[in-house]
Coordinates of C-alpha atoms and ligand atoms in Angstrom, one line a residue:
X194 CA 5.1 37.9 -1.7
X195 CA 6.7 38.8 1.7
X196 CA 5.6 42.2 3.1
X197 CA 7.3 44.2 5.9
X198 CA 6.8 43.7 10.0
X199 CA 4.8 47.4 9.8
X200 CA 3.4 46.3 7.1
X201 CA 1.7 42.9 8.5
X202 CA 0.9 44.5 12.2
X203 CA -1.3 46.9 10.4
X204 CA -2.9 44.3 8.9
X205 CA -3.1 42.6 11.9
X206 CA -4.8 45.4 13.6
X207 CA -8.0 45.1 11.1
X208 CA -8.2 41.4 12.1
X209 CA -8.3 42.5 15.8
X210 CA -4.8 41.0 16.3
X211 CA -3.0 42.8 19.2
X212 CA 0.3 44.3 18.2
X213 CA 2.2 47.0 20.3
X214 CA 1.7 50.6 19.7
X215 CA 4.0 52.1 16.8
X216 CA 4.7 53.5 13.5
X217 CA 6.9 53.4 10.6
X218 CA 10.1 56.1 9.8
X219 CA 12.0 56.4 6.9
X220 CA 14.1 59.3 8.7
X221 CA 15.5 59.8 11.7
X222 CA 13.7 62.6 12.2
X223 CA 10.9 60.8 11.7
X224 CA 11.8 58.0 14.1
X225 CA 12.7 61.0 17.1
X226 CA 8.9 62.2 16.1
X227 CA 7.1 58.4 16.9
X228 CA 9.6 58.0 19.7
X229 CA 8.5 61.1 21.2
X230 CA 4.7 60.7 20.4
X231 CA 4.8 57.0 21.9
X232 CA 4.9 59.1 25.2
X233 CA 6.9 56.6 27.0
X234 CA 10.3 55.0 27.3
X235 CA 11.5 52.7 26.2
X236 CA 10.4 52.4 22.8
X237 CA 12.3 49.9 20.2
X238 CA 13.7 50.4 17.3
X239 CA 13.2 47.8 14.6
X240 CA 15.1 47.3 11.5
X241 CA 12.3 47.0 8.7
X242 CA 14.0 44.2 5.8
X243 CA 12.3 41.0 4.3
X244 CA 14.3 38.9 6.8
X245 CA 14.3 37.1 10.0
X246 CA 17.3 37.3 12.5
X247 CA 17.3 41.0 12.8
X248 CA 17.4 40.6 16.7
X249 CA 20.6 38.6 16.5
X250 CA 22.1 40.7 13.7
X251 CA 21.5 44.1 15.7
X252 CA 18.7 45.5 14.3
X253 CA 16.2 45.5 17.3
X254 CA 17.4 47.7 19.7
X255 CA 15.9 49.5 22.9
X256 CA 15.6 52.9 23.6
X257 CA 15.9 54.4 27.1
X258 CA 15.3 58.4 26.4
X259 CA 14.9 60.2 22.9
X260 CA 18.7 60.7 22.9
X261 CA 19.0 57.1 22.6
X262 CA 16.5 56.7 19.8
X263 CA 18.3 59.2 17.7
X264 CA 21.7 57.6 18.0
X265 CA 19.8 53.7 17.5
X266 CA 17.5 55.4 14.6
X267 CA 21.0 56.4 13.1
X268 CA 22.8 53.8 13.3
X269 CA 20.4 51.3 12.5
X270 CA 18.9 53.3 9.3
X271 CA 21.1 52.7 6.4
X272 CA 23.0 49.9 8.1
X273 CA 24.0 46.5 6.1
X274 CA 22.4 44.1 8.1
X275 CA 23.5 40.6 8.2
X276 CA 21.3 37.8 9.8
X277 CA 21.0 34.2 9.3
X278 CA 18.6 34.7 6.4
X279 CA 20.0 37.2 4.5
X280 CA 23.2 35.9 3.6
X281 CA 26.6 36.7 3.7
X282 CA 26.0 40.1 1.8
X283 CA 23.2 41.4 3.8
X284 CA 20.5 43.7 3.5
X285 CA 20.5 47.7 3.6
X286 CA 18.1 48.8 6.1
X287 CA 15.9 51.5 4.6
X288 CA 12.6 51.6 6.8
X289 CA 12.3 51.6 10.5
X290 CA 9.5 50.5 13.1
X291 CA 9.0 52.4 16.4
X292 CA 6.9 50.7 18.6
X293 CA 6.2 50.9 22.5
X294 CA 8.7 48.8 24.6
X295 CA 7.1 46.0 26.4
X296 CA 6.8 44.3 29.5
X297 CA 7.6 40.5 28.8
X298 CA 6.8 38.0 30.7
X299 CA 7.2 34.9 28.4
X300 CA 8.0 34.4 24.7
X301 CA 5.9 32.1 23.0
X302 CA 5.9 30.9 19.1
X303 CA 3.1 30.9 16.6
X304 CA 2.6 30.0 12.9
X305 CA 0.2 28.7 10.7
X306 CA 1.2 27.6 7.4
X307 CA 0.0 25.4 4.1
X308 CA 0.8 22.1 4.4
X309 CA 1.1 20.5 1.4
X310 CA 1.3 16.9 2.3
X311 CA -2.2 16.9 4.3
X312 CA -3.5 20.3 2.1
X313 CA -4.4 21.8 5.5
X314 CA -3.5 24.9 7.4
X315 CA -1.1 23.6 10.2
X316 CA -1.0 25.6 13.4
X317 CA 2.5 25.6 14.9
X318 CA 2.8 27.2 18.1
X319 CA 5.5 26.6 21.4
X320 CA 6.2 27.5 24.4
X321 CA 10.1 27.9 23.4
X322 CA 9.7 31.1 21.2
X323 CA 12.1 34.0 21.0
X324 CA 15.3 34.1 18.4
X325 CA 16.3 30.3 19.0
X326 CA 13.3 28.6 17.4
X327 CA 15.3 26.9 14.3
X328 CA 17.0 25.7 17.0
X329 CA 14.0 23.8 19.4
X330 CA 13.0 22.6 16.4
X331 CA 16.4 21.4 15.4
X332 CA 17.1 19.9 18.7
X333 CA 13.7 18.9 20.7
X334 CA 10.8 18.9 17.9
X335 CA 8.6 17.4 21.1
X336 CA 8.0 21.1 21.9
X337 CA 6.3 21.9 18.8
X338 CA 2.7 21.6 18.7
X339 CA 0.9 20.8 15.5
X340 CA -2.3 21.1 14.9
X341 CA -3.8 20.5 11.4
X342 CA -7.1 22.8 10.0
X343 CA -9.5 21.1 7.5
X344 CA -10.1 24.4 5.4
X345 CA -13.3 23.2 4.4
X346 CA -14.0 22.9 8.5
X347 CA -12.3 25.7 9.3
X348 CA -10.5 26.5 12.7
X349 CA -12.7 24.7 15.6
X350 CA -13.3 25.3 19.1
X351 CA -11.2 22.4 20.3
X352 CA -8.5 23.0 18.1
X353 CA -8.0 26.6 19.6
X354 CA -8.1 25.5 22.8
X355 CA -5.6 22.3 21.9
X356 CA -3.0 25.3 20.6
X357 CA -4.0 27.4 24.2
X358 CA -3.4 24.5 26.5
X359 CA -0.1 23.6 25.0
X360 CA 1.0 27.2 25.5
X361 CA 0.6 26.7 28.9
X362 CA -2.0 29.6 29.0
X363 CA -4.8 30.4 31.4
X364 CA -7.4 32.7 32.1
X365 CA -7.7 36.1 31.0
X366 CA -4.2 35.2 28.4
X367 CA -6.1 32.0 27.8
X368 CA -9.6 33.9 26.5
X369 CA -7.1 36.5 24.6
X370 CA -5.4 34.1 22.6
X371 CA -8.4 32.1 21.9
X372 CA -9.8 35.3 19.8
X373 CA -6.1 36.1 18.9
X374 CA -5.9 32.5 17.3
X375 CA -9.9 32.9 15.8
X376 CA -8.7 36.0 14.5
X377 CA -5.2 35.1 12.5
X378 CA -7.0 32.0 11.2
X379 CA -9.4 34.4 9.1
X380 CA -6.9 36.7 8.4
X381 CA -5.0 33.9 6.8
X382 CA -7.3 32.3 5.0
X383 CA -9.4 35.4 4.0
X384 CA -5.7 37.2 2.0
X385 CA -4.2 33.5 1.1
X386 CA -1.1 33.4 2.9
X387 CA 0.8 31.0 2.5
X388 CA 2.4 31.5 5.7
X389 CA 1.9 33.8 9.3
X390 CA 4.2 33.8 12.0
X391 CA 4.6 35.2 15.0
X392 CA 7.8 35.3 17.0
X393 CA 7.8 36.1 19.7
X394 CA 3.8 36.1 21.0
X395 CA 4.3 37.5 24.0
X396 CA 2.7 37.2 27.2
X397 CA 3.1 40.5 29.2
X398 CA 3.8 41.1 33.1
X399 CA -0.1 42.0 32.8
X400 CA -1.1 38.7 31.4
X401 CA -2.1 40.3 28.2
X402 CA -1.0 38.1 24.8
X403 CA 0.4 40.6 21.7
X404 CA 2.4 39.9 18.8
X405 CA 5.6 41.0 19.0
X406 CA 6.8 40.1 15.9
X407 CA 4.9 39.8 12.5
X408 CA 6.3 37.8 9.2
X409 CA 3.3 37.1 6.9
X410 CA 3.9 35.5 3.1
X411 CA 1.2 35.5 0.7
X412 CA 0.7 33.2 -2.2
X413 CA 1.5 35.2 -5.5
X414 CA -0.9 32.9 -7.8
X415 CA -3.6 34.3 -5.6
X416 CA -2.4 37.8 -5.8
X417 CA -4.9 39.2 -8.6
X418 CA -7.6 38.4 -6.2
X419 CA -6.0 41.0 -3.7
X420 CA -5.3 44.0 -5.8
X421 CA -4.8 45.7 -1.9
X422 CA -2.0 43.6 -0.9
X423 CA 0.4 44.2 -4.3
X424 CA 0.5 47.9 -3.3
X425 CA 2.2 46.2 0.1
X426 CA 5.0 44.7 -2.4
X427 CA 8.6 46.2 -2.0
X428 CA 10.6 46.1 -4.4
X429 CA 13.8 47.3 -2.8
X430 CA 13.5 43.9 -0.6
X431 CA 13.4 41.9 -4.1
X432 CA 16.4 40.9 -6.2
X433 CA 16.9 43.2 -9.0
X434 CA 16.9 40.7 -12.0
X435 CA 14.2 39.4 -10.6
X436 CA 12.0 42.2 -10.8
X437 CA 13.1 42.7 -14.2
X438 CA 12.3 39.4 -15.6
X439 CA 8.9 39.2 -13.5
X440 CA 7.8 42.5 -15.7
X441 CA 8.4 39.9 -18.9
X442 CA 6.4 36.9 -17.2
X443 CA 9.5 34.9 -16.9
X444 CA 9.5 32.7 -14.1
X445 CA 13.2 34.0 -13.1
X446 CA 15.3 33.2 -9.8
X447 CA 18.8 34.1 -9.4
X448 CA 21.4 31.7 -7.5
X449 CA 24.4 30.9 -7.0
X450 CA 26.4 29.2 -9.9
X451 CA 28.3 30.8 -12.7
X452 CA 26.1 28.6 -15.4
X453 CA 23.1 30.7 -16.6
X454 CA 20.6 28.7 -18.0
X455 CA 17.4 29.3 -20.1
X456 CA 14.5 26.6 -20.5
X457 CA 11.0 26.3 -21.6
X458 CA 9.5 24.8 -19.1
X459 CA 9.7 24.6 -15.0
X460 CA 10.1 21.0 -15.1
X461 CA 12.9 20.5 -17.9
X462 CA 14.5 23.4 -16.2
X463 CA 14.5 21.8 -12.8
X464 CA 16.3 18.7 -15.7
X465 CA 18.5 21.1 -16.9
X466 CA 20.0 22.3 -13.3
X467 CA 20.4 18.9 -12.4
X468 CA 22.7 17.6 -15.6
X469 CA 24.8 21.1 -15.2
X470 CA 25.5 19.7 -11.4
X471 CA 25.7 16.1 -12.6
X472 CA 28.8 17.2 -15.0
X473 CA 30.4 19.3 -12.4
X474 CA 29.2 22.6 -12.8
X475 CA 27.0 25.3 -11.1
X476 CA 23.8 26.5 -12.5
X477 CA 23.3 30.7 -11.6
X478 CA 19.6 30.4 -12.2
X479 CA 16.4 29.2 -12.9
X480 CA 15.0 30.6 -16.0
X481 CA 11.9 29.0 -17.5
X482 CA 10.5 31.4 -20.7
X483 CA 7.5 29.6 -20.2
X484 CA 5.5 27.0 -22.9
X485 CA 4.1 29.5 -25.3
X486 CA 7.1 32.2 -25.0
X487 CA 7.6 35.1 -27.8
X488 CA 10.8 36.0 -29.1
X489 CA 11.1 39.2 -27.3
X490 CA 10.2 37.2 -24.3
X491 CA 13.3 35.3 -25.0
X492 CA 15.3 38.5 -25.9
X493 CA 14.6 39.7 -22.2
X494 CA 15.4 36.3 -20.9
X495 CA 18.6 36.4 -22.6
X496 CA 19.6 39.8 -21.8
X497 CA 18.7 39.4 -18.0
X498 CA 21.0 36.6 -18.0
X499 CA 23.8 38.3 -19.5
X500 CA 23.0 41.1 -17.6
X501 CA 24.2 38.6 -14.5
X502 CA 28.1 38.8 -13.5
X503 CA 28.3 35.8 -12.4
X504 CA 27.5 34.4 -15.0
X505 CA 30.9 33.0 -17.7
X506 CA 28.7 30.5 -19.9
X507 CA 25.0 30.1 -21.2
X508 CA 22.9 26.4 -21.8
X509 CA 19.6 26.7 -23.6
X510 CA 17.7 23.7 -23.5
X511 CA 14.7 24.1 -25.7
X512 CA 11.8 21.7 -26.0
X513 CA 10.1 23.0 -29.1
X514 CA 6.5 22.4 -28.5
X515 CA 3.6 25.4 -28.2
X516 CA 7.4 27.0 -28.5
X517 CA 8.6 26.4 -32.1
X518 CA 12.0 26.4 -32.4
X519 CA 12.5 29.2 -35.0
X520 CA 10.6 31.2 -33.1
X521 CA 13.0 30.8 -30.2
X522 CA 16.1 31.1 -32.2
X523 CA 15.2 34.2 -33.4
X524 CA 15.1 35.7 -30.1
X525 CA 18.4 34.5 -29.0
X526 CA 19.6 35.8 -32.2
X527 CA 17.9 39.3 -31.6
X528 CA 19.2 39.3 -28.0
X529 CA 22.4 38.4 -29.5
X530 CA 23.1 41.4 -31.8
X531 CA 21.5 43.6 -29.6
X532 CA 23.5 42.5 -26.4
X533 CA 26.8 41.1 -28.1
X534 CA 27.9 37.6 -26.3
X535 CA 31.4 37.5 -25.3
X536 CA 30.7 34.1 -23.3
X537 CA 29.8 30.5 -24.8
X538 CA 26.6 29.8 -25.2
X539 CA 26.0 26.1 -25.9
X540 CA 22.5 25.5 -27.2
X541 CA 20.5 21.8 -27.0
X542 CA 17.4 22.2 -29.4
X543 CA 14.5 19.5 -29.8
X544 CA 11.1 19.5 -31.3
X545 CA 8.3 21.5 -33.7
X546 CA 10.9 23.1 -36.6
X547 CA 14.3 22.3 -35.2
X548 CA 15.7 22.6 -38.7
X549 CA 14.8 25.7 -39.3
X550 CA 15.6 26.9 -35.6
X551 CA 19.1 25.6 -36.8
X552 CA 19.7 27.1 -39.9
X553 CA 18.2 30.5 -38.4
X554 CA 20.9 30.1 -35.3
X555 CA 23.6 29.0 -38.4
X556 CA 22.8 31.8 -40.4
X557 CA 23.3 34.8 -38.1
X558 CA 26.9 33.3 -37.9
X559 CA 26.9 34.0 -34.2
X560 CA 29.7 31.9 -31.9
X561 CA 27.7 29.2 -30.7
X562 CA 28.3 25.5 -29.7
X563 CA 25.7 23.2 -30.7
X564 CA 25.0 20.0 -28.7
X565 CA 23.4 16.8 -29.9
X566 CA 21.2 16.0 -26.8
X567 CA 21.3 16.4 -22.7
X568 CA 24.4 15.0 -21.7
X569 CA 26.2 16.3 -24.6
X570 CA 25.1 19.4 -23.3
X571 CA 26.2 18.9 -19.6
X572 CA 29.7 18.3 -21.1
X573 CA 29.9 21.4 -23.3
X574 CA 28.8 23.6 -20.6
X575 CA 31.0 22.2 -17.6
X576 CA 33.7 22.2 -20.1
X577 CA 33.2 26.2 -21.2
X578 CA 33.2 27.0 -17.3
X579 CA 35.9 24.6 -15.5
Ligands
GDP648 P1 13.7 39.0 14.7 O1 14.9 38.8 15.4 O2 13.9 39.5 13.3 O3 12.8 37.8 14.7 O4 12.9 40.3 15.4 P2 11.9 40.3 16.6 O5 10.9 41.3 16.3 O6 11.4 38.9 16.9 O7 12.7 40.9 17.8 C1 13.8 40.1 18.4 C2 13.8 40.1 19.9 O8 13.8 41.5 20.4 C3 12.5 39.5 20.5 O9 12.6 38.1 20.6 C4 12.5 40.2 21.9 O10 13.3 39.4 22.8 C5 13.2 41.5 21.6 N1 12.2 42.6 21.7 C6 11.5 43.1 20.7 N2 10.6 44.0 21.1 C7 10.8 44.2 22.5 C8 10.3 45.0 23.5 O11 9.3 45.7 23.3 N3 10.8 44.8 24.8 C9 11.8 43.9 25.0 N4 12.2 43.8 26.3 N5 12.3 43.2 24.1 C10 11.9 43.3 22.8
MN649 MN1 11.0 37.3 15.5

């Protein structure tokens, strides 16, 4: 679960984290009041989304006077803004941060992340930060230090030091960051994040170190142990099917194709996308009801799918194991009369009580297209959509 920049720097103000001075606005008026109450100019005026880029895309801007803010605070607020991460469409800007301009000196890079191949907290920091990191990484990796965290360890002496050194920092900036390092460690292990990162860490023309930037990620399987952090959630960042099918525990995400698909199981879904792009098609999701699904979970699943525009034809691939198959049939045939299909829908069953899955699907007299197994399948659906 991403959370906003505002969001995280408050956060990272509990763990002792220095951030700039600021506040969050949902108005302009708003904004004009934390401008004016930062007592200083300039201040900056951050776009607030669930996306990285914003620099690039115009939506960090600086303020020289309060007139200034005004005109950024409108221009910015209810702006589509387009970055690298966001996609094509973009993302409407519906929160602001105003925070205290800064004096920087140097632009540095910091993350820690899960790694899953050594399951340890890597610490990723560089001396190259600012808005071209995918870039250093892309083009001279050597820059990036990496420094892996036993968890069961924790973060040691030498280790913070390691990530100091290769920052190039010394004295006072080098004792700052060495608590400023201690301290995002805990805070990232203590809320399971699954990733921090801070970019830029700035060093100031005072030789302080602050983060300038804040993106944190937690780990939704480890949410229920933070019942805090889901009041942090935003659903305007979220895609709206998304959040519809998450209220029905459907594992749900939307993409790109125009071949919805619904499957019981993450792993013969993951199957399922790759035969529709074997035989030529797209898939537009990834919908697993899950092993032990009810029929009105499958009536949600169904409608959420038809609910999608993109979408011109439906595969269900059903295993039927805790899932029986007439179980599942009747909720596609619920969904069915309730939402009225006007696309094909091919259907590949297997499993506990196929046959009277079957004869429940034949019965309803609905306009399906049956397919014998997997590849039969793939054919049937490329063939509905191309
Ligand atoms: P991102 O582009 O979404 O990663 O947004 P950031 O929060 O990283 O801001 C982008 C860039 O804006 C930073 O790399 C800085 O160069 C610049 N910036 C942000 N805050 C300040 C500030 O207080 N003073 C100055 N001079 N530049 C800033
Ligand atoms: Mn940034």
């Amino acid at each position: 679960m991403k959370i906003h920049e505002f969001q995280a720097k408050e956060l990272f103000r509990k763990y002792n984290i220095p951030v700039p001075e600021g506040n969050a606005a949902f108005s302009v008026e708003e904004a004009i009041t934390h401008a004016e109450s930062l007592g200083n100019y300039p201040v900056v005026v951050k776009a607030q989304i669930h996306a990285g880029g914003r620099g690039k895309g115009g939506g960090v801007k600086l303020a020289a006077s309060k007139e200034e803010a005004q005109t950024l605070a409108r221009e910015i607020l209810g702006m589509t803004l387009v970055t690298h991460q966001t996609g094509p469409d973009g993302r409407v800007v519906k929160k602001l941060l105003i925070e205290a301009g800064q004096d920087i000196a140097k632009e540095l890079y910091l993350s820690l992340l899960v790694d899953r191949a050594t399951a340890k907290v890597v610490i990723m920091a560089s001396q190259a930060g600012g808005m071209d990191i995918e870039q250093v990484a892309e083009d001279t990796p050597e820059k990036i230090i990496k420094v892996f965290v036993d968890p069961l360890m924790g973060i040691q002496g030498y280790q913070v030091r390691e990530v100091g050194f290769g920052l190039g920092l010394t004295g006072g900036a080098f004792k700052q960051f060495s608590k400023l390092l201690a301290n995002l460690y805990r805070f990232f292990v203590e809320n399971d994040c699954s990733l921090v990162e801070i970019n830029p860490l700035i060093l100031t023309g005072d030789d302080s170190v602050l983060a300038l930037d804040a993106k944190v990620d937690f780990d939704a399987n480890a949410l229920y142990r933070h019942k805090d952090l889901l009041e942090l959630r935003d659903l305007d960042e979220e895609d709206p099917l998304e959040v519809e099918a998450s209220k029905y525990d459907l594992n749900y995400i939307n993409l790109d194709g125009n071949v919805g698909n619904i499957v019981n199981g993450a792993g013969l879904a993951m199957a399922t996308m790759d035969i529709i792009k074997n035989a030529g098609a797209t898939p537009a999701n990834f919908m697993d009801v899950g092993g032990g699904a009810s029929s009105e979970q499958v009536e949600n699943a169904f409608r959420i799918i038809l609910a999608d525009e993109k979408v011109k034809a439906v595969l269900i691939n059903i295993f039927g194991g805790i899932l029986r198959c007439d179980i599942f049939a009747q909720g596609v045939v619920d969904a069915a009369r309730k939402t009225g299909i006007n696309i094909p829908v091919v259907i590949r069953m297997e499993g506990t009580n196929v046959e009277e899955g079957k004869q429940i699907l034949s019965d309803a007299g609905l306009n399906l297209i049956s397919a014998t197994d997997l590849n039969d399948a793939a054919q049937k659906i490329a063939a509905a959509v191309n």
